[in-house]
Amino acid sequence: MKKQNKQYIILVFAVILYFFLAFTSDEKTNWRPHYRSDSKDPYGTKALTELLKDSVMKVNIKPSRMTAYEIYDSLNIDIISNHLMIINNRLELDKESVKSIYTGALKGGTVFLAAENFSRNLKDTLDFEMNYGYASIQIEDIPNLKENEFEFDTLSVFINDKEGQFSAFELNNSFDIYDSTSIEVLAYNEDGNAIFMKQKIGLGAIYLLSTPKILTNVALLNDDNNKLINEIIKELPKGNYIRTEYYALGRKGHASTLRVILARNGLREAVQLFLILIFIYLIFEIKREQRAIPELTPPSNDSLKFVNTLGQLYLGQKDNKNILIKRKRYLLNHIKNKYNINLNKEEINEELELLSFRSGIKEENIKKLFITLDREIKHSITDGGFIKVNELIDDFYSKEI
C-alpha cells in the first residue's frame, strides 16, 4: 500500500473517532447569561416565558428581533395596546431608539427594561445612575458545577409584602442616583438599594430592573422566588408586550441546516475540525501538484510600429509636410483619447494648461511643440526643421505620464 493512501486512512479514522467522541460525550451545561426566551439553560428565560403565558398574568408576549426604533417607528404599531420588553445583561440603545422609547411612553405606552448596565443615552434621558457590584467568582468558571454542590451567599429582595432569596451573582447592581420626585421605587434589596423602579412619563411609564438574572430559570425556579417575580410582573400594566431579543441575540437568521448543526455542542466542534482538516489537505495538495506558471510577455506597442511604417512611407517620397500633418493628426487623436482634451479649436490656451497638468509636461514645452509643428507644416523648407519637430513629438510621448 502506498504511503499516501495510509495517510488518507489515518485522516479518515481520526475524523470518525472525533465524531464518535463528540456524540457520546455528555453535553455541558451552558452557564453563560444569554436570556433566550426559549432556552432551558440556567440563564435562559424559558420559565419566565411560560409564567407570562399564565392567564392570571393577563400578559401576552410577542417575540421580535428588531430594534426599539424599528418596533415603534417602522412598524407603526399601536403604542397604547402594544408595550415593549427588553431583557439583557447590557442594554446599548442608540439615540433613535431612546427617543422612540421616550416618545412611546409619552403617548401612553409601557416599556420594561431589565439590564445590569444601561447605555449613557438612556441614563441621561431618564436622569439616573447605577451602583455596580462585582462578584468575586463567576459561576460559569466553577468546574463540574452539575456534579458538586456549592453554597453561595444569598441576598434578599423585597417588593410589596413578598421576599425572594437570590444568590449574589444575580444581585450585583442597583440604582444609585435618581430623581425621587419622578421615580417610584418598587423593589429593593436587603441593603436598601433600589433594583426595580418606575418612572412616570406622560401618559405611560418606563420600568427599570437592574438585576435581570432574577428573571432567569436558575433564579426563578429556586424555592419560592416565583412569587416575587409574580409581584414584579403584576406591577406592569396588563396587555400585549413585544419582547425584542435583538440586543441579546441580534437579527434573526434563517433556520438553515448548518445553523442547526452549529448550535449543537460537540457536533459543532466536529464539523469545525473536519473543515480545518480539509483546508490543510487542500493546501498541501495544491502545493504538490501545482504546475509552473508560464511567463507571459506583455503585448507589443503596435502604435510605434505604425508610426515608423508611416514615416518610412512618406520619407521615401520626401514629402515632409504630409508626414507632419499625419503625425499631428495622430498626436491630437492620442491626446483626445488619453486625456479627454480636444485641441481642434482656435483658442486652446486653457486646454494646453489642462494638458500640462494631466501629462506632467511643462506647458511651455507643449506650446513650443505645437508652434514649431504648425510652422513646419506651413513652411516646411529644410530637413533640419523636420527632424527637430519629430524629436519634439517623440520627446512628448516619452515624457508623458
mmCIF file of C-alpha atoms in Angstrom:
data_model
loop_
_atom_site.group_PDB
_atom_site.id
_atom_site.type_symbol
_atom_site.label_atom_id
_atom_site.label_comp_id
_atom_site.label_asym_id
_atom_site.label_seq_id
_atom_site.Cartn_x
_atom_site.Cartn_y
_atom_site.Cartn_z
ATOM 1 C CA MET A 1 0.000 0.000 0.000
ATOM 2 C CA LYS A 2 1.304 3.417 -0.881
ATOM 3 C CA LYS A 3 2.366 5.784 1.870
ATOM 4 C CA GLN A 4 -0.057 8.421 0.563
ATOM 5 C CA ASN A 5 -3.036 6.032 0.934
ATOM 6 C CA LYS A 6 -2.025 5.274 4.524
ATOM 7 C CA GLN A 7 -2.170 8.976 5.339
ATOM 8 C CA TYR A 8 -5.701 9.205 3.962
ATOM 9 C CA ILE A 9 -6.842 6.210 6.035
ATOM 10 C CA ILE A 10 -5.377 7.724 9.220
ATOM 11 C CA LEU A 11 -7.052 11.036 8.440
ATOM 12 C CA VAL A 12 -10.477 9.444 7.921
ATOM 13 C CA PHE A 13 -10.078 7.334 11.077
ATOM 14 C CA ALA A 14 -9.239 10.459 13.132
ATOM 15 C CA VAL A 15 -12.338 12.277 11.875
ATOM 16 C CA ILE A 16 -14.624 9.291 12.604
ATOM 17 C CA LEU A 17 -13.155 8.921 16.093
ATOM 18 C CA TYR A 18 -13.715 12.605 16.826
ATOM 19 C CA PHE A 19 -17.340 12.406 15.668
ATOM 20 C CA PHE A 20 -17.884 9.352 17.883
ATOM 21 C CA LEU A 21 -16.431 11.052 20.944
ATOM 22 C CA ALA A 22 -18.418 14.210 20.247
ATOM 23 C CA PHE A 23 -21.746 12.359 20.078
ATOM 24 C CA THR A 24 -21.094 10.080 23.062
ATOM 25 C CA SER A 25 -19.739 12.770 25.394
ATOM 26 C CA ASP A 26 -22.077 14.465 27.855
ATOM 27 C CA GLU A 27 -23.333 17.839 26.766
ATOM 28 C CA LYS A 28 -22.067 20.570 29.065
ATOM 29 C CA THR A 29 -24.483 22.958 30.697
ATOM 30 C CA ASN A 30 -24.265 26.470 29.328
ATOM 31 C CA TRP A 31 -23.845 28.822 32.300
ATOM 32 C CA ARG A 32 -23.396 31.923 30.162
ATOM 33 C CA PRO A 33 -26.174 34.521 30.612
ATOM 34 C CA HIS A 34 -27.974 34.884 27.281
ATOM 35 C CA TYR A 35 -31.663 35.322 28.297
ATOM 36 C CA ARG A 36 -33.052 33.378 25.341
ATOM 37 C CA SER A 37 -36.800 33.166 25.743
ATOM 38 C CA ASP A 38 -36.921 29.540 24.549
ATOM 39 C CA SER A 39 -33.835 28.232 26.379
ATOM 40 C CA LYS A 40 -33.834 25.865 29.357
ATOM 41 C CA ASP A 41 -30.237 26.785 30.231
ATOM 42 C CA PRO A 42 -29.723 28.155 33.742
ATOM 43 C CA TYR A 43 -29.531 31.697 32.409
ATOM 44 C CA GLY A 44 -32.196 31.301 29.754
ATOM 45 C CA THR A 45 -35.718 32.620 30.364
ATOM 46 C CA LYS A 46 -37.905 29.678 29.330
ATOM 47 C CA ALA A 47 -39.508 29.598 32.803
ATOM 48 C CA LEU A 48 -40.340 33.300 32.571
ATOM 49 C CA THR A 49 -41.864 32.769 29.128
ATOM 50 C CA GLU A 50 -44.098 30.012 30.471
ATOM 51 C CA LEU A 51 -45.000 32.107 33.520
ATOM 52 C CA LEU A 52 -46.105 35.005 31.324
ATOM 53 C CA LYS A 53 -48.386 32.645 29.370
ATOM 54 C CA ASP A 54 -50.423 32.041 32.525
ATOM 55 C CA SER A 55 -53.892 33.529 32.067
ATOM 56 C CA VAL A 56 -53.708 35.004 35.577
ATOM 57 C CA MET A 57 -50.918 37.338 34.444
ATOM 58 C CA LYS A 58 -53.011 38.742 31.594
ATOM 59 C CA VAL A 59 -49.832 39.430 29.673
ATOM 60 C CA ASN A 60 -49.475 38.403 26.043
ATOM 61 C CA ILE A 61 -45.885 38.228 24.755
ATOM 62 C CA LYS A 62 -44.993 38.578 21.085
ATOM 63 C CA PRO A 63 -41.306 37.803 20.239
ATOM 64 C CA SER A 64 -39.265 40.074 17.997
ATOM 65 C CA ARG A 65 -35.693 40.570 16.772
ATOM 66 C CA MET A 66 -35.951 44.249 15.893
ATOM 67 C CA THR A 67 -34.555 47.399 17.495
ATOM 68 C CA ALA A 68 -36.760 49.626 19.615
ATOM 69 C CA TYR A 69 -36.686 52.260 16.882
ATOM 70 C CA GLU A 70 -37.885 49.757 14.264
ATOM 71 C CA ILE A 71 -40.666 48.487 16.515
ATOM 72 C CA TYR A 72 -42.069 51.930 17.302
ATOM 73 C CA ASP A 73 -41.384 53.857 14.115
ATOM 74 C CA SER A 74 -41.065 51.365 11.257
ATOM 75 C CA LEU A 75 -43.975 49.073 12.190
ATOM 76 C CA ASN A 76 -46.307 51.937 13.107
ATOM 77 C CA ILE A 77 -47.756 49.863 15.961
ATOM 78 C CA ASP A 78 -50.472 50.976 18.369
ATOM 79 C CA ILE A 79 -48.286 52.154 21.262
ATOM 80 C CA ILE A 80 -51.028 52.060 23.876
ATOM 81 C CA SER A 81 -52.029 48.432 23.217
ATOM 82 C CA ASN A 82 -48.522 47.098 22.394
ATOM 83 C CA HIS A 83 -45.932 47.602 25.118
ATOM 84 C CA LEU A 84 -42.188 46.880 24.926
ATOM 85 C CA MET A 85 -39.996 44.477 26.945
ATOM 86 C CA ILE A 86 -36.193 44.089 26.716
ATOM 87 C CA ILE A 87 -34.039 41.798 28.904
ATOM 88 C CA ASN A 88 -30.262 41.622 28.545
ATOM 89 C CA ASN A 89 -27.010 41.939 30.508
ATOM 90 C CA ARG A 90 -26.028 45.165 28.786
ATOM 91 C CA LEU A 91 -28.528 47.367 27.024
ATOM 92 C CA GLU A 92 -26.901 49.580 24.397
ATOM 93 C CA LEU A 93 -29.545 51.838 22.877
ATOM 94 C CA ASP A 94 -28.781 54.370 20.182
ATOM 95 C CA LYS A 95 -30.246 57.877 20.238
ATOM 96 C CA GLU A 96 -33.071 56.982 17.838
ATOM 97 C CA SER A 97 -34.183 54.019 19.971
ATOM 98 C CA VAL A 98 -34.071 56.033 23.209
ATOM 99 C CA LYS A 99 -36.093 58.781 21.557
ATOM 100 C CA SER A 100 -38.640 56.238 20.281
ATOM 101 C CA ILE A 101 -38.969 54.658 23.750
ATOM 102 C CA TYR A 102 -39.443 58.025 25.438
ATOM 103 C CA THR A 103 -41.980 59.170 22.835
ATOM 104 C CA GLY A 104 -43.855 55.881 23.175
ATOM 105 C CA ALA A 105 -44.121 56.376 26.944
ATOM 106 C CA LEU A 106 -45.311 59.941 26.494
ATOM 107 C CA LYS A 107 -48.183 58.714 24.331
ATOM 108 C CA GLY A 108 -49.280 56.102 26.861
ATOM 109 C CA GLY A 109 -47.041 53.108 26.189
ATOM 110 C CA THR A 110 -45.285 50.958 28.768
ATOM 111 C CA VAL A 111 -41.612 49.988 28.492
ATOM 112 C CA PHE A 112 -39.938 47.329 30.675
ATOM 113 C CA LEU A 113 -36.121 47.388 30.538
ATOM 114 C CA ALA A 114 -34.074 44.850 32.517
ATOM 115 C CA ALA A 115 -30.274 45.104 32.346
ATOM 116 C CA GLU A 116 -27.232 45.239 34.564
ATOM 117 C CA ASN A 117 -25.841 48.145 32.593
ATOM 118 C CA PHE A 118 -27.792 50.722 30.601
ATOM 119 C CA SER A 119 -26.463 52.941 27.837
ATOM 120 C CA ARG A 120 -25.427 56.501 28.625
ATOM 121 C CA ASN A 121 -28.123 57.843 26.287
ATOM 122 C CA LEU A 122 -30.848 56.259 28.393
ATOM 123 C CA LYS A 123 -29.289 57.313 31.714
ATOM 124 C CA ASP A 124 -29.082 60.924 30.603
ATOM 125 C CA THR A 125 -32.626 60.904 29.240
ATOM 126 C CA LEU A 126 -34.190 59.412 32.380
ATOM 127 C CA ASP A 127 -31.671 61.073 34.735
ATOM 128 C CA PHE A 128 -30.403 58.145 36.808
ATOM 129 C CA GLU A 129 -27.099 56.458 37.677
ATOM 130 C CA MET A 130 -26.154 52.953 38.810
ATOM 131 C CA ASN A 131 -24.102 51.354 41.539
ATOM 132 C CA TYR A 132 -22.070 48.481 40.103
ATOM 133 C CA GLY A 133 -21.094 45.485 42.213
ATOM 134 C CA TYR A 134 -18.769 42.710 41.175
ATOM 135 C CA ALA A 135 -18.824 39.094 42.356
ATOM 136 C CA SER A 136 -15.523 37.584 43.474
ATOM 137 C CA ILE A 137 -16.159 34.484 41.363
ATOM 138 C CA GLN A 138 -18.050 33.783 38.171
ATOM 139 C CA ILE A 139 -20.425 30.833 38.320
ATOM 140 C CA GLU A 140 -19.533 29.653 34.820
ATOM 141 C CA ASP A 141 -15.879 29.271 35.897
ATOM 142 C CA ILE A 142 -16.656 26.670 38.607
ATOM 143 C CA PRO A 143 -15.617 23.182 37.369
ATOM 144 C CA ASN A 144 -18.073 20.271 37.497
ATOM 145 C CA LEU A 145 -20.899 22.512 38.639
ATOM 146 C CA LYS A 146 -23.532 19.832 37.969
ATOM 147 C CA GLU A 147 -21.761 17.116 39.975
ATOM 148 C CA ASN A 148 -20.897 19.212 43.033
ATOM 149 C CA GLU A 149 -22.936 21.216 45.452
ATOM 150 C CA PHE A 150 -21.939 24.742 46.279
ATOM 151 C CA GLU A 151 -23.284 27.187 48.798
ATOM 152 C CA PHE A 152 -23.462 30.781 47.633
ATOM 153 C CA ASP A 153 -24.089 33.937 49.587
ATOM 154 C CA THR A 154 -27.707 34.997 49.214
ATOM 155 C CA LEU A 155 -29.349 38.396 49.255
ATOM 156 C CA SER A 156 -32.997 39.223 49.792
ATOM 157 C CA VAL A 157 -35.241 41.253 47.528
ATOM 158 C CA PHE A 158 -38.426 42.875 48.763
ATOM 159 C CA ILE A 159 -41.440 44.040 46.799
ATOM 160 C CA ASN A 160 -44.779 44.787 48.402
ATOM 161 C CA ASP A 161 -45.041 42.119 51.150
ATOM 162 C CA LYS A 162 -43.093 39.446 49.237
ATOM 163 C CA GLU A 163 -39.459 38.436 49.771
ATOM 164 C CA GLY A 164 -37.168 36.461 47.484
ATOM 165 C CA GLN A 165 -33.774 34.896 48.088
ATOM 166 C CA PHE A 166 -31.240 35.191 45.286
ATOM 167 C CA SER A 167 -27.541 34.482 45.014
ATOM 168 C CA ALA A 168 -25.033 37.313 44.951
ATOM 169 C CA PHE A 169 -24.473 36.545 41.267
ATOM 170 C CA GLU A 170 -27.959 37.835 40.474
ATOM 171 C CA LEU A 171 -27.851 40.998 42.616
ATOM 172 C CA ASN A 172 -24.653 42.791 41.649
ATOM 173 C CA ASN A 173 -26.068 46.122 40.510
ATOM 174 C CA SER A 174 -28.568 48.636 41.828
ATOM 175 C CA PHE A 175 -29.772 52.156 41.103
ATOM 176 C CA ASP A 176 -27.690 54.762 42.884
ATOM 177 C CA ILE A 177 -28.742 58.292 41.912
ATOM 178 C CA TYR A 178 -32.217 59.124 40.643
ATOM 179 C CA ASP A 179 -34.906 61.791 40.915
ATOM 180 C CA SER A 180 -37.166 60.617 43.738
ATOM 181 C CA THR A 181 -39.861 63.098 42.710
ATOM 182 C CA SER A 182 -40.411 61.445 39.322
ATOM 183 C CA ILE A 183 -39.216 57.880 40.004
ATOM 184 C CA GLU A 184 -41.011 55.394 42.246
ATOM 185 C CA VAL A 185 -39.007 52.570 43.801
ATOM 186 C CA LEU A 186 -40.956 49.301 43.535
ATOM 187 C CA ALA A 187 -38.384 46.763 44.796
ATOM 188 C CA TYR A 188 -35.163 46.962 46.785
ATOM 189 C CA ASN A 189 -32.548 44.598 48.176
ATOM 190 C CA GLU A 190 -31.694 43.939 51.802
ATOM 191 C CA ASP A 191 -29.157 46.782 51.734
ATOM 192 C CA GLY A 192 -31.963 49.207 50.927
ATOM 193 C CA ASN A 193 -30.768 49.849 47.345
ATOM 194 C CA ALA A 194 -33.359 50.211 44.616
ATOM 195 C CA ILE A 195 -33.337 47.467 41.960
ATOM 196 C CA PHE A 196 -36.788 47.962 40.379
ATOM 197 C CA MET A 197 -38.136 51.434 39.579
ATOM 198 C CA LYS A 198 -40.967 53.071 37.706
ATOM 199 C CA GLN A 199 -40.678 56.444 36.048
ATOM 200 C CA LYS A 200 -43.926 58.061 35.008
ATOM 201 C CA ILE A 201 -43.594 59.780 31.632
ATOM 202 C CA GLY A 202 -46.570 61.500 30.069
ATOM 203 C CA LEU A 203 -49.458 59.063 29.755
ATOM 204 C CA GLY A 204 -47.203 55.993 30.096
ATOM 205 C CA ALA A 205 -44.248 54.770 32.128
ATOM 206 C CA ILE A 206 -40.806 53.180 31.863
ATOM 207 C CA TYR A 207 -39.946 50.341 34.274
ATOM 208 C CA LEU A 208 -36.259 49.688 35.034
ATOM 209 C CA LEU A 209 -34.831 46.497 36.586
ATOM 210 C CA SER A 210 -31.105 46.429 37.453
ATOM 211 C CA THR A 211 -30.948 42.670 38.156
ATOM 212 C CA PRO A 212 -32.114 40.793 35.023
ATOM 213 C CA LYS A 213 -30.647 37.488 36.283
ATOM 214 C CA ILE A 214 -33.506 37.116 38.772
ATOM 215 C CA LEU A 215 -35.748 36.546 35.736
ATOM 216 C CA THR A 216 -33.690 33.565 34.512
ATOM 217 C CA ASN A 217 -34.501 29.893 35.024
ATOM 218 C CA VAL A 218 -31.926 29.255 37.748
ATOM 219 C CA ALA A 219 -33.262 32.096 39.893
ATOM 220 C CA LEU A 220 -36.988 31.912 39.194
ATOM 221 C CA LEU A 221 -37.261 28.164 39.851
ATOM 222 C CA ASN A 222 -35.348 28.325 43.138
ATOM 223 C CA ASP A 223 -37.519 27.996 46.279
ATOM 224 C CA ASP A 224 -40.412 30.459 46.231
ATOM 225 C CA ASN A 225 -38.756 33.110 44.079
ATOM 226 C CA ASN A 226 -41.534 32.749 41.521
ATOM 227 C CA LYS A 227 -43.851 34.568 43.953
ATOM 228 C CA LEU A 228 -41.599 37.619 43.969
ATOM 229 C CA ILE A 229 -41.305 37.522 40.167
ATOM 230 C CA ASN A 230 -45.114 37.394 40.049
ATOM 231 C CA GLU A 231 -45.212 40.629 42.037
ATOM 232 C CA ILE A 232 -42.774 42.274 39.648
ATOM 233 C CA ILE A 233 -44.875 41.282 36.652
ATOM 234 C CA LYS A 234 -48.076 42.409 38.370
ATOM 235 C CA GLU A 235 -46.600 45.911 38.606
ATOM 236 C CA LEU A 236 -46.652 46.063 34.813
ATOM 237 C CA PRO A 237 -49.889 47.059 33.093
ATOM 238 C CA LYS A 238 -51.805 44.187 31.555
ATOM 239 C CA GLY A 239 -51.896 43.822 27.790
ATOM 240 C CA ASN A 240 -49.751 42.880 24.807
ATOM 241 C CA TYR A 241 -45.959 43.117 25.070
ATOM 242 C CA ILE A 242 -43.407 42.913 22.273
ATOM 243 C CA ARG A 243 -40.290 41.294 23.713
ATOM 244 C CA THR A 244 -37.365 42.025 21.452
ATOM 245 C CA GLU A 245 -34.241 39.877 21.785
ATOM 246 C CA TYR A 246 -32.287 41.920 19.252
ATOM 247 C CA TYR A 247 -29.980 43.377 21.913
ATOM 248 C CA ALA A 248 -29.117 39.898 23.248
ATOM 249 C CA LEU A 249 -29.161 37.707 20.121
ATOM 250 C CA GLY A 250 -29.016 40.115 17.171
ATOM 251 C CA ARG A 251 -31.008 39.694 13.981
ATOM 252 C CA LYS A 252 -32.921 36.502 13.461
ATOM 253 C CA GLY A 253 -31.257 34.366 10.794
ATOM 254 C CA HIS A 254 -32.630 31.614 8.619
ATOM 255 C CA ALA A 255 -33.076 28.244 10.327
ATOM 256 C CA SER A 256 -30.711 26.508 7.919
ATOM 257 C CA THR A 257 -29.302 23.001 8.317
ATOM 258 C CA LEU A 258 -25.846 24.405 9.023
ATOM 259 C CA ARG A 259 -27.253 26.629 11.800
ATOM 260 C CA VAL A 260 -28.863 23.589 13.453
ATOM 261 C CA ILE A 261 -25.582 21.672 13.295
ATOM 262 C CA LEU A 262 -23.513 24.526 14.726
ATOM 263 C CA ALA A 263 -25.969 25.054 17.574
ATOM 264 C CA ARG A 264 -25.238 21.583 18.991
ATOM 265 C CA ASN A 265 -22.255 21.222 21.300
ATOM 266 C CA GLY A 266 -19.811 18.539 20.180
ATOM 267 C CA LEU A 267 -21.181 18.375 16.654
ATOM 268 C CA ARG A 268 -20.138 21.979 16.124
ATOM 269 C CA GLU A 269 -16.537 21.220 17.133
ATOM 270 C CA ALA A 270 -16.508 18.089 14.981
ATOM 271 C CA VAL A 271 -17.621 19.993 11.885
ATOM 272 C CA GLN A 272 -15.064 22.712 12.557
ATOM 273 C CA LEU A 273 -12.275 20.131 12.878
ATOM 274 C CA PHE A 274 -13.412 18.399 9.700
ATOM 275 C CA LEU A 275 -13.342 21.679 7.746
ATOM 276 C CA ILE A 276 -9.891 22.534 9.117
ATOM 277 C CA LEU A 277 -8.518 19.142 8.041
ATOM 278 C CA ILE A 278 -9.969 19.562 4.558
ATOM 279 C CA PHE A 279 -8.404 23.016 4.334
ATOM 280 C CA ILE A 280 -4.985 21.686 5.399
ATOM 281 C CA TYR A 281 -5.298 18.838 2.901
ATOM 282 C CA LEU A 282 -6.104 21.222 0.040
ATOM 283 C CA ILE A 283 -3.140 23.441 0.897
ATOM 284 C CA PHE A 284 -0.669 20.544 0.705
ATOM 285 C CA GLU A 285 -2.260 19.064 -2.418
ATOM 286 C CA ILE A 286 -2.214 22.357 -4.261
ATOM 287 C CA LYS A 287 1.413 22.923 -3.317
ATOM 288 C CA ARG A 288 2.359 19.424 -4.548
ATOM 289 C CA GLU A 289 0.522 19.387 -7.880
ATOM 290 C CA GLN A 290 0.623 22.991 -8.975
ATOM 291 C CA ARG A 291 2.202 23.393 -12.367
ATOM 292 C CA ALA A 292 4.737 26.048 -13.236
ATOM 293 C CA ILE A 293 3.061 29.242 -14.342
ATOM 294 C CA PRO A 294 4.283 30.168 -17.843
ATOM 295 C CA GLU A 295 5.831 33.566 -18.295
ATOM 296 C CA LEU A 296 3.515 35.848 -20.218
ATOM 297 C CA THR A 297 5.059 38.510 -22.416
ATOM 298 C CA PRO A 298 3.160 41.799 -22.473
ATOM 299 C CA PRO A 299 1.601 42.799 -25.799
ATOM 300 C CA SER A 300 3.818 44.897 -28.011
ATOM 301 C CA ASN A 301 3.062 48.530 -28.720
ATOM 302 C CA ASP A 302 1.907 48.444 -32.344
ATOM 303 C CA SER A 303 1.392 52.201 -32.356
ATOM 304 C CA LEU A 304 5.129 52.842 -32.627
ATOM 305 C CA LYS A 305 5.393 50.327 -35.472
ATOM 306 C CA PHE A 306 2.555 52.107 -37.229
ATOM 307 C CA VAL A 307 4.290 55.472 -36.874
ATOM 308 C CA ASN A 308 7.566 54.048 -38.150
ATOM 309 C CA THR A 309 5.835 52.428 -41.133
ATOM 310 C CA LEU A 310 4.007 55.643 -41.920
ATOM 311 C CA GLY A 311 7.204 57.637 -41.600
ATOM 312 C CA GLN A 312 9.106 55.345 -43.933
ATOM 313 C CA LEU A 313 6.300 55.620 -46.492
ATOM 314 C CA TYR A 314 6.336 59.388 -46.648
ATOM 315 C CA LEU A 315 10.057 59.743 -46.021
ATOM 316 C CA GLY A 316 10.772 57.809 -49.174
ATOM 317 C CA GLN A 317 8.639 60.314 -51.076
ATOM 318 C CA LYS A 318 10.424 63.290 -49.426
ATOM 319 C CA ASP A 319 7.002 64.703 -48.506
ATOM 320 C CA ASN A 320 7.807 66.251 -45.131
ATOM 321 C CA LYS A 321 4.586 68.262 -44.969
ATOM 322 C CA ASN A 322 2.293 65.231 -45.304
ATOM 323 C CA ILE A 323 4.307 63.358 -42.696
ATOM 324 C CA LEU A 324 3.924 66.197 -40.195
ATOM 325 C CA ILE A 325 0.199 66.529 -40.975
ATOM 326 C CA LYS A 326 -0.284 62.811 -40.290
ATOM 327 C CA ARG A 327 1.794 62.941 -37.120
ATOM 328 C CA LYS A 328 -0.106 65.993 -35.854
ATOM 329 C CA ARG A 329 -3.429 64.295 -36.560
ATOM 330 C CA TYR A 330 -2.276 61.158 -34.745
ATOM 331 C CA LEU A 331 -0.938 63.260 -31.825
ATOM 332 C CA LEU A 332 -4.223 65.179 -31.442
ATOM 333 C CA ASN A 333 -6.184 61.946 -31.543
ATOM 334 C CA HIS A 334 -3.867 60.440 -28.919
ATOM 335 C CA ILE A 335 -4.352 63.452 -26.597
ATOM 336 C CA LYS A 336 -8.123 63.326 -27.047
ATOM 337 C CA ASN A 337 -8.371 59.610 -26.261
ATOM 338 C CA LYS A 338 -5.919 59.547 -23.359
ATOM 339 C CA TYR A 339 -6.537 62.913 -21.668
ATOM 340 C CA ASN A 340 -10.039 63.743 -22.969
ATOM 341 C CA ILE A 341 -8.778 67.097 -24.303
ATOM 342 C CA ASN A 342 -9.788 68.465 -27.712
ATOM 343 C CA LEU A 343 -7.156 70.722 -29.280
ATOM 344 C CA ASN A 344 -9.006 71.209 -32.576
ATOM 345 C CA LYS A 345 -10.005 74.738 -31.560
ATOM 346 C CA GLU A 346 -8.812 78.242 -32.324
ATOM 347 C CA GLU A 347 -8.249 79.156 -28.662
ATOM 348 C CA ILE A 348 -6.514 76.329 -26.822
ATOM 349 C CA ASN A 349 -4.688 78.128 -24.000
ATOM 350 C CA GLU A 350 -6.883 76.584 -21.284
ATOM 351 C CA GLU A 351 -6.664 73.175 -22.958
ATOM 352 C CA LEU A 352 -2.861 73.391 -23.058
ATOM 353 C CA GLU A 353 -2.758 74.235 -19.363
ATOM 354 C CA LEU A 354 -5.008 71.250 -18.596
ATOM 355 C CA LEU A 355 -2.889 69.003 -20.848
ATOM 356 C CA SER A 356 0.233 70.075 -18.961
ATOM 357 C CA PHE A 357 -1.391 69.176 -15.635
ATOM 358 C CA ARG A 358 -2.571 65.758 -16.816
ATOM 359 C CA SER A 359 0.503 64.745 -18.820
ATOM 360 C CA GLY A 360 3.150 66.068 -16.415
ATOM 361 C CA ILE A 361 4.920 68.021 -19.199
ATOM 362 C CA LYS A 362 5.646 71.706 -18.805
ATOM 363 C CA GLU A 363 3.207 73.996 -20.572
ATOM 364 C CA GLU A 364 5.957 75.948 -22.336
ATOM 365 C CA ASN A 365 7.332 72.719 -23.852
ATOM 366 C CA ILE A 366 3.859 71.788 -25.148
ATOM 367 C CA LYS A 367 3.388 75.265 -26.667
ATOM 368 C CA LYS A 368 6.830 75.043 -28.260
ATOM 369 C CA LEU A 369 5.886 71.681 -29.762
ATOM 370 C CA PHE A 370 2.683 72.896 -31.430
ATOM 371 C CA ILE A 371 4.132 76.255 -32.541
ATOM 372 C CA THR A 372 7.087 74.526 -34.175
ATOM 373 C CA LEU A 373 4.842 71.829 -35.668
ATOM 374 C CA ASP A 374 2.401 74.322 -37.219
ATOM 375 C CA ARG A 375 5.285 76.433 -38.563
ATOM 376 C CA GLU A 376 6.928 73.451 -40.246
ATOM 377 C CA ILE A 377 3.622 72.319 -41.745
ATOM 378 C CA LYS A 378 3.060 75.743 -43.307
ATOM 379 C CA HIS A 379 6.659 76.492 -44.208
ATOM 380 C CA SER A 380 8.494 73.180 -44.431
ATOM 381 C CA ILE A 381 11.833 74.090 -46.033
ATOM 382 C CA THR A 382 14.724 72.114 -44.602
ATOM 383 C CA ASP A 383 15.172 68.576 -43.317
ATOM 384 C CA GLY A 384 16.709 70.007 -40.145
ATOM 385 C CA GLY A 385 13.421 71.653 -39.125
ATOM 386 C CA PHE A 386 11.528 68.495 -39.997
ATOM 387 C CA ILE A 387 13.844 66.405 -37.829
ATOM 388 C CA LYS A 388 13.571 68.867 -34.931
ATOM 389 C CA VAL A 389 9.750 68.699 -34.963
ATOM 390 C CA ASN A 390 9.831 64.905 -34.958
ATOM 391 C CA GLU A 391 12.210 64.988 -31.991
ATOM 392 C CA LEU A 392 9.804 67.265 -30.112
ATOM 393 C CA ILE A 393 6.878 64.898 -30.815
ATOM 394 C CA ASP A 394 8.885 61.843 -29.726
ATOM 395 C CA ASP A 395 10.009 63.731 -26.638
ATOM 396 C CA PHE A 396 6.333 64.357 -25.736
ATOM 397 C CA TYR A 397 5.487 60.634 -25.984
ATOM 398 C CA SER A 398 8.492 59.646 -23.909
ATOM 399 C CA LYS A 399 7.913 62.145 -21.068
ATOM 400 C CA GLU A 400 4.107 61.990 -20.649
ATOM 401 C CA ILE A 401 2.692 60.263 -17.600
#
